[in-house]
Short mmCIF file of C-alpha atoms in Angstrom, two decimals:
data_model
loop_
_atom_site.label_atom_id
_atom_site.label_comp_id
_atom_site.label_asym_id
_atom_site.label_seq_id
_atom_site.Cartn_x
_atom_site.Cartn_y
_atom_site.Cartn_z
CA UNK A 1 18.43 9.44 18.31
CA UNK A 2 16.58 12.82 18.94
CA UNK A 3 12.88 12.81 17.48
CA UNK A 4 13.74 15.40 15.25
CA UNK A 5 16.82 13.27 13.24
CA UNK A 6 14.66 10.53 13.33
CA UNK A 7 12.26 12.38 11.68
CA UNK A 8 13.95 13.79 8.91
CA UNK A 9 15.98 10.47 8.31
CA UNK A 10 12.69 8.78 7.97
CA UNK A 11 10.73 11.34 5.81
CA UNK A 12 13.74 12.86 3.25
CA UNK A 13 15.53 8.97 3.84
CA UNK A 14 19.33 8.65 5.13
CA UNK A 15 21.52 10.40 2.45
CA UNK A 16 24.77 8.07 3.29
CA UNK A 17 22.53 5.49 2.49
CA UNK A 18 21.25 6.68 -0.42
CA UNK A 19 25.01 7.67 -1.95
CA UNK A 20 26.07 4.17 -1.14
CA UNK A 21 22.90 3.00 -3.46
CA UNK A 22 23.64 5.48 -5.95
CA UNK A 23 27.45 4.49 -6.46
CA UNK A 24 26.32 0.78 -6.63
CA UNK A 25 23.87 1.42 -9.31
CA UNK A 26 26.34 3.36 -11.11
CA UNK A 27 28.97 0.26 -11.09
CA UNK A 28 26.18 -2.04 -12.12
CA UNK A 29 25.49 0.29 -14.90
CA UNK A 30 29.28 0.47 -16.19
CA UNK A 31 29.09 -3.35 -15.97
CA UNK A 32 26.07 -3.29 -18.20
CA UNK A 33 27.78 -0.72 -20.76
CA UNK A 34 30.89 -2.99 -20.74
CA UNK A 35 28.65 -6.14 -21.46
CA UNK A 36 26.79 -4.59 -23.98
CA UNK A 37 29.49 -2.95 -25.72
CA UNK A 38 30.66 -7.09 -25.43
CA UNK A 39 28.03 -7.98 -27.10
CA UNK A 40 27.85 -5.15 -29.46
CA UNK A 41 31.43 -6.35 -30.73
CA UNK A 42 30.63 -9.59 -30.80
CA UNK A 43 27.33 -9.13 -32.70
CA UNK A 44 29.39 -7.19 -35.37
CA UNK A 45 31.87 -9.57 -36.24
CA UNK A 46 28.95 -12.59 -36.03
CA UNK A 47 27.27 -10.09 -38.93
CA UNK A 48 30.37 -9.92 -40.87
CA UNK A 49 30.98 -14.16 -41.17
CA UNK A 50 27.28 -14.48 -41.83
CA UNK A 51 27.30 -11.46 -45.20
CA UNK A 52 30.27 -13.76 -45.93
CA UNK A 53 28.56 -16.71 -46.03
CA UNK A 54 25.82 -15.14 -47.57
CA UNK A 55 27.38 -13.76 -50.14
CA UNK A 56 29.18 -17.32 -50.79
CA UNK A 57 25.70 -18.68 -51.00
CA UNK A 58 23.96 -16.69 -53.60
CA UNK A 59 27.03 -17.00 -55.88
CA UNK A 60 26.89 -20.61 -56.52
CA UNK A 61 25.37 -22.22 -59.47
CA UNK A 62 22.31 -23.56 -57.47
CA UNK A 63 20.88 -20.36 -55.88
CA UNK A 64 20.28 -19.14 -59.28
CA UNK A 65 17.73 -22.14 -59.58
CA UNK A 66 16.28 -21.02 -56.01
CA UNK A 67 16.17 -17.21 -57.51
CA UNK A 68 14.42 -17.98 -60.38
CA UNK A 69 11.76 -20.36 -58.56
CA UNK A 70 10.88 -17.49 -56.24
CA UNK A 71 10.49 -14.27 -58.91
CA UNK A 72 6.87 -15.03 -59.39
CA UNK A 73 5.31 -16.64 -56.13
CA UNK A 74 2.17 -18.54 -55.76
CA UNK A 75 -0.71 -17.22 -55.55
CA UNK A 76 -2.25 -20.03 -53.46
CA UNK A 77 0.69 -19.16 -50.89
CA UNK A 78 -0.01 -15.35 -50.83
CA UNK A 79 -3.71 -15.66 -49.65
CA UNK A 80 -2.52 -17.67 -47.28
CA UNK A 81 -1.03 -15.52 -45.64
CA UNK A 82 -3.00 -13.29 -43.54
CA UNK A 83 -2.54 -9.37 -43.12
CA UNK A 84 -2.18 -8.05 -39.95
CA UNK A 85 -5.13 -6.41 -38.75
CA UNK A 86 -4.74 -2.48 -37.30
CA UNK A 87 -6.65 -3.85 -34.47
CA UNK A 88 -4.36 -6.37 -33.73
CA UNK A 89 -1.51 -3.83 -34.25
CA UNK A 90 -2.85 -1.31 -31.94
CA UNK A 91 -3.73 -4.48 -29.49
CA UNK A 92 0.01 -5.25 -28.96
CA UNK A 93 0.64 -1.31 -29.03
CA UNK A 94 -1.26 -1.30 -25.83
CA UNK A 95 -0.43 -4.29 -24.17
CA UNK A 96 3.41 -3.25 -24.37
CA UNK A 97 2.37 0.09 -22.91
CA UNK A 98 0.36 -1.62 -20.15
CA UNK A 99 3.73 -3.58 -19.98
CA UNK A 100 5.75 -0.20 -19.82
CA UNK A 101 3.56 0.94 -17.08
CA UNK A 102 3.81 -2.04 -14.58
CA UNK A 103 7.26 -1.92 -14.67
CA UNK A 104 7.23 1.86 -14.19
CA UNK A 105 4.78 1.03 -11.13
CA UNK A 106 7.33 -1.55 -9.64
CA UNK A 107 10.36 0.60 -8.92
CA UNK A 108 11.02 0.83 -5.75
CA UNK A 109 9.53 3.98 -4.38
CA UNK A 110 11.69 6.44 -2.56
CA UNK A 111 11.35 7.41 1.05
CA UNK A 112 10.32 11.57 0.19
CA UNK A 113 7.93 10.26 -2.20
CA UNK A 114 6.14 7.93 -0.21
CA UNK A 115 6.23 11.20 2.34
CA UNK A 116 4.85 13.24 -0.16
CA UNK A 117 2.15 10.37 -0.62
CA UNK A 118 0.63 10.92 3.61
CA UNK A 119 1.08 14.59 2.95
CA UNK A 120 -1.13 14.78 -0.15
CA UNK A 121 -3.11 12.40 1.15
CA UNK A 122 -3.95 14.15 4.35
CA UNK A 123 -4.51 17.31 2.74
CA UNK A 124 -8.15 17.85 3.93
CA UNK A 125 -7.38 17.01 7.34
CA UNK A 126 -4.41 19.08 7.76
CA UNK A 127 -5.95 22.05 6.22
CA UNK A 128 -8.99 21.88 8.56
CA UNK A 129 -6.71 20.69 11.94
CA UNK A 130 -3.82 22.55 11.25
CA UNK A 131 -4.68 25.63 10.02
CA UNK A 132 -6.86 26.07 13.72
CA UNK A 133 -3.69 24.85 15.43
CA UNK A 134 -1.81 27.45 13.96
CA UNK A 135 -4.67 30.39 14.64
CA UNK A 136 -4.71 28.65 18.00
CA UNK A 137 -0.60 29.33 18.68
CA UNK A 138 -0.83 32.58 16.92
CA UNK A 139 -3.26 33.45 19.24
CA UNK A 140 -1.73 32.18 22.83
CA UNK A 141 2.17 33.33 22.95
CA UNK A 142 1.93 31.72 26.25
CA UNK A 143 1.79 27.83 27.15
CA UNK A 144 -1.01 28.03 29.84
CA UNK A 145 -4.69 26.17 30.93
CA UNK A 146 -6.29 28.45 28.15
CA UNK A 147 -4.47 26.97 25.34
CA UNK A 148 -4.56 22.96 26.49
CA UNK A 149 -8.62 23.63 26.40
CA UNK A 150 -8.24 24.66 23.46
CA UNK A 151 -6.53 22.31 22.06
CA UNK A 152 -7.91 19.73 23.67
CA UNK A 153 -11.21 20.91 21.39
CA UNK A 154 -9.67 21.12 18.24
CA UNK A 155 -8.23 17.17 18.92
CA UNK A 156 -11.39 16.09 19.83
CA UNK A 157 -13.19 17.85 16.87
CA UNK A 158 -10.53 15.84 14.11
CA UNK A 159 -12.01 12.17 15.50
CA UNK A 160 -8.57 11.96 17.81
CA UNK A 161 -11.29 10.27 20.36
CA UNK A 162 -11.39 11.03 23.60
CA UNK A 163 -9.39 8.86 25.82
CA UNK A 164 -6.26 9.56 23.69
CA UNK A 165 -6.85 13.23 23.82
CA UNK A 166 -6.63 12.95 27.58
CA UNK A 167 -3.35 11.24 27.35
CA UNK A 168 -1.87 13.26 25.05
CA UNK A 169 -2.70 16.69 27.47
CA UNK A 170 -1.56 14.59 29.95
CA UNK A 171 1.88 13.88 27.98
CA UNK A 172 2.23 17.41 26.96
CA UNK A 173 1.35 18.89 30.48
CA UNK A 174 3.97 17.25 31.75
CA UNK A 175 6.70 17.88 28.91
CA UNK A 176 6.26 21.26 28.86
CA UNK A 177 7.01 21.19 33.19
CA UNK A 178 9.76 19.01 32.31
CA UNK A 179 11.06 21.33 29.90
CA UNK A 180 10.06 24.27 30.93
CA UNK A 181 8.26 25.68 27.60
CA UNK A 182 7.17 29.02 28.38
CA UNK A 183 6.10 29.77 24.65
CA UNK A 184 4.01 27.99 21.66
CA UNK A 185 6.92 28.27 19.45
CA UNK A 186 8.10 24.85 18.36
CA UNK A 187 4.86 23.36 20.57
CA UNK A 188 3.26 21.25 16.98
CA UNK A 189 6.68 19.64 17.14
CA UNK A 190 6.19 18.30 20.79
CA UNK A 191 2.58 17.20 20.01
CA UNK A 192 3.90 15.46 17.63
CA UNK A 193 6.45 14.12 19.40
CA UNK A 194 4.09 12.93 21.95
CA UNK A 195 1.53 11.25 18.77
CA UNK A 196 3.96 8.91 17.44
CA UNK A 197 4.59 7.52 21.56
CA UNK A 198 1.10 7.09 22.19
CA UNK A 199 0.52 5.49 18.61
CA UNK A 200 3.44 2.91 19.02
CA UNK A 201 3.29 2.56 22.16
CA UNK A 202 6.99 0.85 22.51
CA UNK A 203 6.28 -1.35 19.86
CA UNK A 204 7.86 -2.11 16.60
CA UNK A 205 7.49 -3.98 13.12
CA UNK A 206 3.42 -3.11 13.78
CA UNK A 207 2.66 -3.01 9.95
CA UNK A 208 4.30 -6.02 9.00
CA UNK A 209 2.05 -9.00 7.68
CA UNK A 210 2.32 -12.32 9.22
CA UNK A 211 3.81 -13.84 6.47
CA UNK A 212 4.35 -17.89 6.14
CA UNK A 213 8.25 -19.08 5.57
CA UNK A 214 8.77 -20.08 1.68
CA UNK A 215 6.75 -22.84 0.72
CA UNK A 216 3.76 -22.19 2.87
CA UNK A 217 0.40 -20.97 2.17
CA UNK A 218 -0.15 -17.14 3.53
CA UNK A 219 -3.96 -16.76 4.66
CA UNK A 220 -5.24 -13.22 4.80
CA UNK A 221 -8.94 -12.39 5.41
CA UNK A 222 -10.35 -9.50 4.76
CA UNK A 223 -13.66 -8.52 6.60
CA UNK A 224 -15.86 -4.88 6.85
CA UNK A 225 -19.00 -3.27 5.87
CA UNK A 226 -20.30 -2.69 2.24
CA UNK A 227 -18.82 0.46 0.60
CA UNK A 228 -16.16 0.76 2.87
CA UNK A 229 -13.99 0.08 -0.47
CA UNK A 230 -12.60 -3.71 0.66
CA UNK A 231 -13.12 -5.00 -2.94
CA UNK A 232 -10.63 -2.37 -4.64
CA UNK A 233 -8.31 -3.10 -1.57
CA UNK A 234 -8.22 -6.70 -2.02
CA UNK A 235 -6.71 -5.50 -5.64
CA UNK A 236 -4.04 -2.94 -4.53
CA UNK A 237 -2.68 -5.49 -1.95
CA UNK A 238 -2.27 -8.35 -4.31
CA UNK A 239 -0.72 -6.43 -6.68
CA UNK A 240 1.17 -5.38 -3.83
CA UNK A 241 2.30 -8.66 -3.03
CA UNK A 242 3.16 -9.58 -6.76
CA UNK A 243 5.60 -6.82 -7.20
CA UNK A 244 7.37 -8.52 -4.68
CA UNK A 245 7.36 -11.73 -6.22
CA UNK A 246 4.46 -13.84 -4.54
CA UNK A 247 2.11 -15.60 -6.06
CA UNK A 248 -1.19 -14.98 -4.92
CA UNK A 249 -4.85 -16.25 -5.47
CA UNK A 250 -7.96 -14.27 -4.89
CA UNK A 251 -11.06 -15.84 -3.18
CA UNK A 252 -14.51 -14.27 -3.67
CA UNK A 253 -16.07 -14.59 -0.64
CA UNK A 254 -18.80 -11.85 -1.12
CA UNK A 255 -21.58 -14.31 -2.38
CA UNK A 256 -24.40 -11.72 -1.06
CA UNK A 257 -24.02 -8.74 -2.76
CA UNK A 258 -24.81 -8.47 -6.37
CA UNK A 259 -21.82 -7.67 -8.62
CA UNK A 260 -19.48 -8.44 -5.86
CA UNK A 261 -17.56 -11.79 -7.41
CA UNK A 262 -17.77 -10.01 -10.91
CA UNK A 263 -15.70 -7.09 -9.10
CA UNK A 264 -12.96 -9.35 -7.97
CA UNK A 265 -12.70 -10.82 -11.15
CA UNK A 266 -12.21 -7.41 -12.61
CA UNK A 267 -9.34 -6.99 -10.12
CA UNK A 268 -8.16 -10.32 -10.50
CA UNK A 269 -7.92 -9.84 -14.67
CA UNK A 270 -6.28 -6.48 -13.61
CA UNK A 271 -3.39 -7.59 -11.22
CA UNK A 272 -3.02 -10.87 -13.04
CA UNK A 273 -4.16 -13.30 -9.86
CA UNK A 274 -6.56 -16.11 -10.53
CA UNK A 275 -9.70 -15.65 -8.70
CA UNK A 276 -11.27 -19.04 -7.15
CA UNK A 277 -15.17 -18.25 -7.14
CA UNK A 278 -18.42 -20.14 -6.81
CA UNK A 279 -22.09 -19.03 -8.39
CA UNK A 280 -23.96 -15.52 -6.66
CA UNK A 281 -25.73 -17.12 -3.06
CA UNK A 282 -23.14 -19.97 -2.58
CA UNK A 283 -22.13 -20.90 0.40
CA UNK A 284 -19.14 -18.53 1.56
CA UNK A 285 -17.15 -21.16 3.81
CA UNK A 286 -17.62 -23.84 0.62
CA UNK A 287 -15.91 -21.37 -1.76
CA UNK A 288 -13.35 -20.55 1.26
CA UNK A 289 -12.36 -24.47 0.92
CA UNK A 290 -12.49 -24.38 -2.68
CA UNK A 291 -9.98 -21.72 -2.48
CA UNK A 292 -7.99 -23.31 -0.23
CA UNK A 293 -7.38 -26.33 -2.12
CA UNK A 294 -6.94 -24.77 -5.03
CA UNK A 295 -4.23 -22.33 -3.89
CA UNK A 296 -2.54 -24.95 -2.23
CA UNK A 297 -2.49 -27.12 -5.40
CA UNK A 298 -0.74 -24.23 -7.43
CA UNK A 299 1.67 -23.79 -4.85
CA UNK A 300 0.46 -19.93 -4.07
CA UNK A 301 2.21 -17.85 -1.82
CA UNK A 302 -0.62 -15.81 -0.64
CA UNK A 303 -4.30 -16.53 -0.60
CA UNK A 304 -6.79 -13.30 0.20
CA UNK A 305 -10.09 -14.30 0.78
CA UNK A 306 -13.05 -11.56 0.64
CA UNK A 307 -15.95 -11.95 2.38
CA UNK A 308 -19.58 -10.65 2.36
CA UNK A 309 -20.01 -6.86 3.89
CA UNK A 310 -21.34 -7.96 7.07
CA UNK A 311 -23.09 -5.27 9.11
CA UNK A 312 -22.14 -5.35 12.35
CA UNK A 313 -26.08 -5.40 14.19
CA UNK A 314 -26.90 -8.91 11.65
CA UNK A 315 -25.95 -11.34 14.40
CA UNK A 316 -26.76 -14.15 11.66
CA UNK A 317 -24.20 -12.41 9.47
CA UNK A 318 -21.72 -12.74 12.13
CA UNK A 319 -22.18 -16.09 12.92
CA UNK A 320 -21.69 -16.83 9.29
CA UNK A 321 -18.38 -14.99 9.08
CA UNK A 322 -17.09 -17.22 12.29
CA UNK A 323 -18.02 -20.60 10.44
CA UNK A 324 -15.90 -18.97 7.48
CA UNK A 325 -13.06 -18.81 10.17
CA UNK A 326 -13.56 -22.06 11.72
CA UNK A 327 -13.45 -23.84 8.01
CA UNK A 328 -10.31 -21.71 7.31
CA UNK A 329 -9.12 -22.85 10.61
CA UNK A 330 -9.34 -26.38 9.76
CA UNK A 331 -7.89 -26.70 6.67
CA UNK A 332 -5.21 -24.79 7.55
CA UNK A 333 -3.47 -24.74 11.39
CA UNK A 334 -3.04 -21.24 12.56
CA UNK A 335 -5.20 -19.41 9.57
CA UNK A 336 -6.20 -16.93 8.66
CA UNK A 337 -2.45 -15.33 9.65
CA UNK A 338 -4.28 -12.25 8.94
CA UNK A 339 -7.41 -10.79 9.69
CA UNK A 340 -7.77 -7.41 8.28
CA UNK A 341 -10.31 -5.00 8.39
CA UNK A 342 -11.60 -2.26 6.22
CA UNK A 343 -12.88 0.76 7.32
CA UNK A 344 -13.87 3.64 6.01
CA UNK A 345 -11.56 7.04 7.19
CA UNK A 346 -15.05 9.29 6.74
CA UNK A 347 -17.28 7.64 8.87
CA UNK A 348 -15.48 8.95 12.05
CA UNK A 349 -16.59 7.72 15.30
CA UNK A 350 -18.54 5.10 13.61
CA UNK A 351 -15.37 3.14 12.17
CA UNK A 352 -14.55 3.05 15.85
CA UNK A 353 -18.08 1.36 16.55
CA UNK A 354 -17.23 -1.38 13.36
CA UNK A 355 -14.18 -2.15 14.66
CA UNK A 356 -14.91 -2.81 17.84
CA UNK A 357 -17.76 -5.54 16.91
CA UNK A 358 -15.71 -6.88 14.29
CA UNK A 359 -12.78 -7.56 16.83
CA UNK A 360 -15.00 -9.41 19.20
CA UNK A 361 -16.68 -11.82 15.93
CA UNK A 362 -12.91 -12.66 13.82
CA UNK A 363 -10.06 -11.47 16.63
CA UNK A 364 -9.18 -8.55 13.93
CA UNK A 365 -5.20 -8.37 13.61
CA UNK A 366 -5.33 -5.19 11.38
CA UNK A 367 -6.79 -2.24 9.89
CA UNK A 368 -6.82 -1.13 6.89
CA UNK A 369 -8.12 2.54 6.81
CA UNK A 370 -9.63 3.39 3.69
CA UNK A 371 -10.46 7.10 2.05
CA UNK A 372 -8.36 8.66 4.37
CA UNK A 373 -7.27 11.38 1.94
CA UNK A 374 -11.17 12.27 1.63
CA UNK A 375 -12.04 13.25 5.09
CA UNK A 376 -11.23 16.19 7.20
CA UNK A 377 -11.29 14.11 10.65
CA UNK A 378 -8.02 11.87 9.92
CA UNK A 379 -7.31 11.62 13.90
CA UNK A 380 -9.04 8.31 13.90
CA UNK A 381 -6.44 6.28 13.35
CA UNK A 382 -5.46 7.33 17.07
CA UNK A 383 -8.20 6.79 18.29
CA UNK A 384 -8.50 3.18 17.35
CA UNK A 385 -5.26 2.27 17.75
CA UNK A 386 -5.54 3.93 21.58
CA UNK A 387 -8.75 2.55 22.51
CA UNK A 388 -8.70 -1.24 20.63
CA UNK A 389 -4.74 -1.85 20.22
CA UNK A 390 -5.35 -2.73 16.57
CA UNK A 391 -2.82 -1.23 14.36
CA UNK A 392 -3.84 0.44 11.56
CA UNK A 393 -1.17 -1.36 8.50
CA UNK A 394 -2.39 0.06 5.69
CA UNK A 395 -3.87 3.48 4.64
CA UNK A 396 -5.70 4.43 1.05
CA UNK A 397 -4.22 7.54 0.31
CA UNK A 398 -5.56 8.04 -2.88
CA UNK A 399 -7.72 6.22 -5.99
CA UNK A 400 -4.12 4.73 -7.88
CA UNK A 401 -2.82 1.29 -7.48
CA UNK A 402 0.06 2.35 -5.38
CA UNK A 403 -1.77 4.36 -3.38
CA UNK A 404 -2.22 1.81 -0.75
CA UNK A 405 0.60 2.20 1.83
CA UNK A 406 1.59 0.68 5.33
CA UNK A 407 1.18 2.87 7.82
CA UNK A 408 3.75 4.90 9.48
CA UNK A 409 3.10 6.94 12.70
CA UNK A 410 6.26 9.59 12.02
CA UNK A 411 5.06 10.19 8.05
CA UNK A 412 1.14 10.35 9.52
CA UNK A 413 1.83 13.16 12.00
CA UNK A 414 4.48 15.03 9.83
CA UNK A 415 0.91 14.96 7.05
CA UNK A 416 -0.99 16.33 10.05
CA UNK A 417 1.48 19.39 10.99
CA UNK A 418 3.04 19.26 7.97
CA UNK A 419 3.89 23.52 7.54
CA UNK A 420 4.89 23.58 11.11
CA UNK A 421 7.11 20.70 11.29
CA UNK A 422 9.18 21.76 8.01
CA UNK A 423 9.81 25.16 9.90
CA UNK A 424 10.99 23.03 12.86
CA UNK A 425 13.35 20.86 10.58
CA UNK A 426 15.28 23.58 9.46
CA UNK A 427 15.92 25.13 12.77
CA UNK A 428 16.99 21.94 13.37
CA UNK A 429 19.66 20.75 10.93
CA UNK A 430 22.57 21.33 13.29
#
């Protein structure tokens, strides 16, 4: 399959598909109408015994007794029972909205919207990268030395990082020989072409979690400096997990920083997942067993511990987040399945730094790149996928619950070059 169909199956999704989907929700929705037209009937004619009945009923000679007992109730009985309140009115008015809204928030999102979701979300970086690729190809009609240099600056101004600028000229050098490009038109589509290769790098299912069969505990550990936003992550991936029907339990880790167990609570109370925690300056690997026992005991599917925001030059820190591991370890063979690691898209260069320390300490599995729809330098998930082989398997692509999303390399690059690509598509179609 050319890069370009791949592309646009991937981004717009595959509209065969997508008919087949559509007639089978249609027949399920017929077979609803039928049933409740079913029912409807059924209902009616259930209505019609019971006003028969009723009718029967308040004719006879003792219902008049009953009638006459009741015309002037007691008024013991009547301040018994209690009004309802406004409050309490306007309490269930909101929890059914809240209600209205999480089932809303579960549908299955479709494949342009979550498109729409990198290109939004990459908005900053795309209007500062992009925009001086396309002065850059307006400016060189001609493929030559000039405009790699050039190029090769403006990839290693967005946080690309330097060794995977070097292979990507290299990649391009060589596909424009092979192909014998004289001019830039149709040259953001090779680039980014040539991204998604060096990001995968022949491999596949890279965002999936390492997820337990049914019936087994799921151990995810989350590590990463303070403010990187690993709390509010924590939140948007177990409610992640719920929609899709696991039960998961929340342990709070963070005994260090003040307000940090309060925080997962709030998330906890928020998605609906218990949260196992111990008092502020406990022990982190004691509430990590806690946790583990009691997850295990309520037969969760998923247990996401948090841990303290360890900086990465606190070698006492460190040490403290391997006994955490080795506990983990312990109690359960083979855990954590997951160790993932926040980091914050604005830092640049210095995520780079953070995950490379953090890799060495808790063999990192997985990044989870936060903020990246708030920086202008959204290259670096090449770079640290190129440099550390980590991939990156989520992305924070904006402040709503949904706005976490696993990372895909085709919907990435299309949100880097995404005015030049949509030109590309068209002249593509055939």
């Amino acid at each position: 399959m050319s890069f370009f169909k791949r592309l646009k199956d991937k981004l717009m999704g595959n509209p065969a598909e997508e008919e087949k989907l559509e007639a089978l929700d249609n027949e399920q929705d017929a077979d609803l109408q039928e049933l409740d037209l079913d029912e409807a009937n059924e209902t009616a004619a259930i209505e019609t015994v019971d006003v028969e009945v009723v009718e029967q009923i308040e004719e006879s000679p003792e219902m008049e007794i009953v009638k006459e007992a009741a015309v002037e109730p007691s008024t013991e009985i009547e301040k018994e029972q209690p009004e309802i309140q406004p409050e309490v009115q306007d309490l269930e008015v909101q929890e059914l909205a809240v209600i209205e809204d999480t089932s809303e928030e579960e549908k299955k999102p479709s494949a342009w919207s979550i498109t729409q979701k990198f290109k939004a979300g990459l908005e900053k970086t795309r209007n500062s990268f992009t925009s001086k690729v396309n002065d850059l190809v307006a400016r060189y009609r001609k493929v030559d030395e000039d405009f790699f240099e050039e190029l090769e600056d403006l990839l290693l101004q967005a946080d690309v990082g330097f060794e995977t600028v070097m292979e990507l000229m290299d990649k391009l050098r060589f596909e424009v020989q092979r192909k014998n490009i004289k001019d830039t038109n149709g040259i953001q589509a090779v680039i980014s072409e040539k991204l998604v290769e060096i990001y995968e790098q022949g491999e596949e299912d890279l965002i999936d979690l390492n997820m337990q069969p049914d019936g087994e505990l799921t151990v995810i550990l989350f590590v990463g400096v303070n403010g990187v936003g690993k709390t509010t992550t924590i939140g948007k991936l177990a409610h992640r997990l719920k929609t899709q029907g696991k039960t998961v339990v929340l342990a709070a880790g963070d005994t260090f920083r003040a307000g940090a167990i309060d925080q997962l609570q709030v998330w906890g109370d928020r998605v609906g997942c218990e949260v196992i925690k111990q008092s502020e300056g406990s022990d982190p690997a004691a509430v990590m067993y806690d946790a583990i026992r009691a997850a295990k005991n309520r037969k969760a599917d998923v247990l996401i511990c948090d841990t303290a925001g360890r900086l990465q030059n606190k070698v006492n820190l460190m040490n403290e987040l391997e006994k955490v591991h080795r506990v983990i370890s312990r109690e359960i063979p083979n855990a954590p399945h997951e160790v993932l690691l926040a980091l914050d898209a604005t830092t640049g260069q210095n995520a780079l730094v953070q995950a490379q320390t953090f890799k060495e300490a808790t063999n990192v599995t997985g990044i989870v790149l936060t903020k990246l729809d708030g920086t202008a330098k959204g290259g670096i998930v090449l770079a640290i996928r190129n440099k550390l082989h980590i991939p990156v398997k989520f992305v924070g692509l904006g402040e709503k619950m949904d706005d976490l999303q696993p990372f895909d390399a085709e919907r990435y690059v299309y949100g880097l070059f995404a005015d030049g690509l949509d030109k590309e598509l068209e002249n593509n179609e055939d």
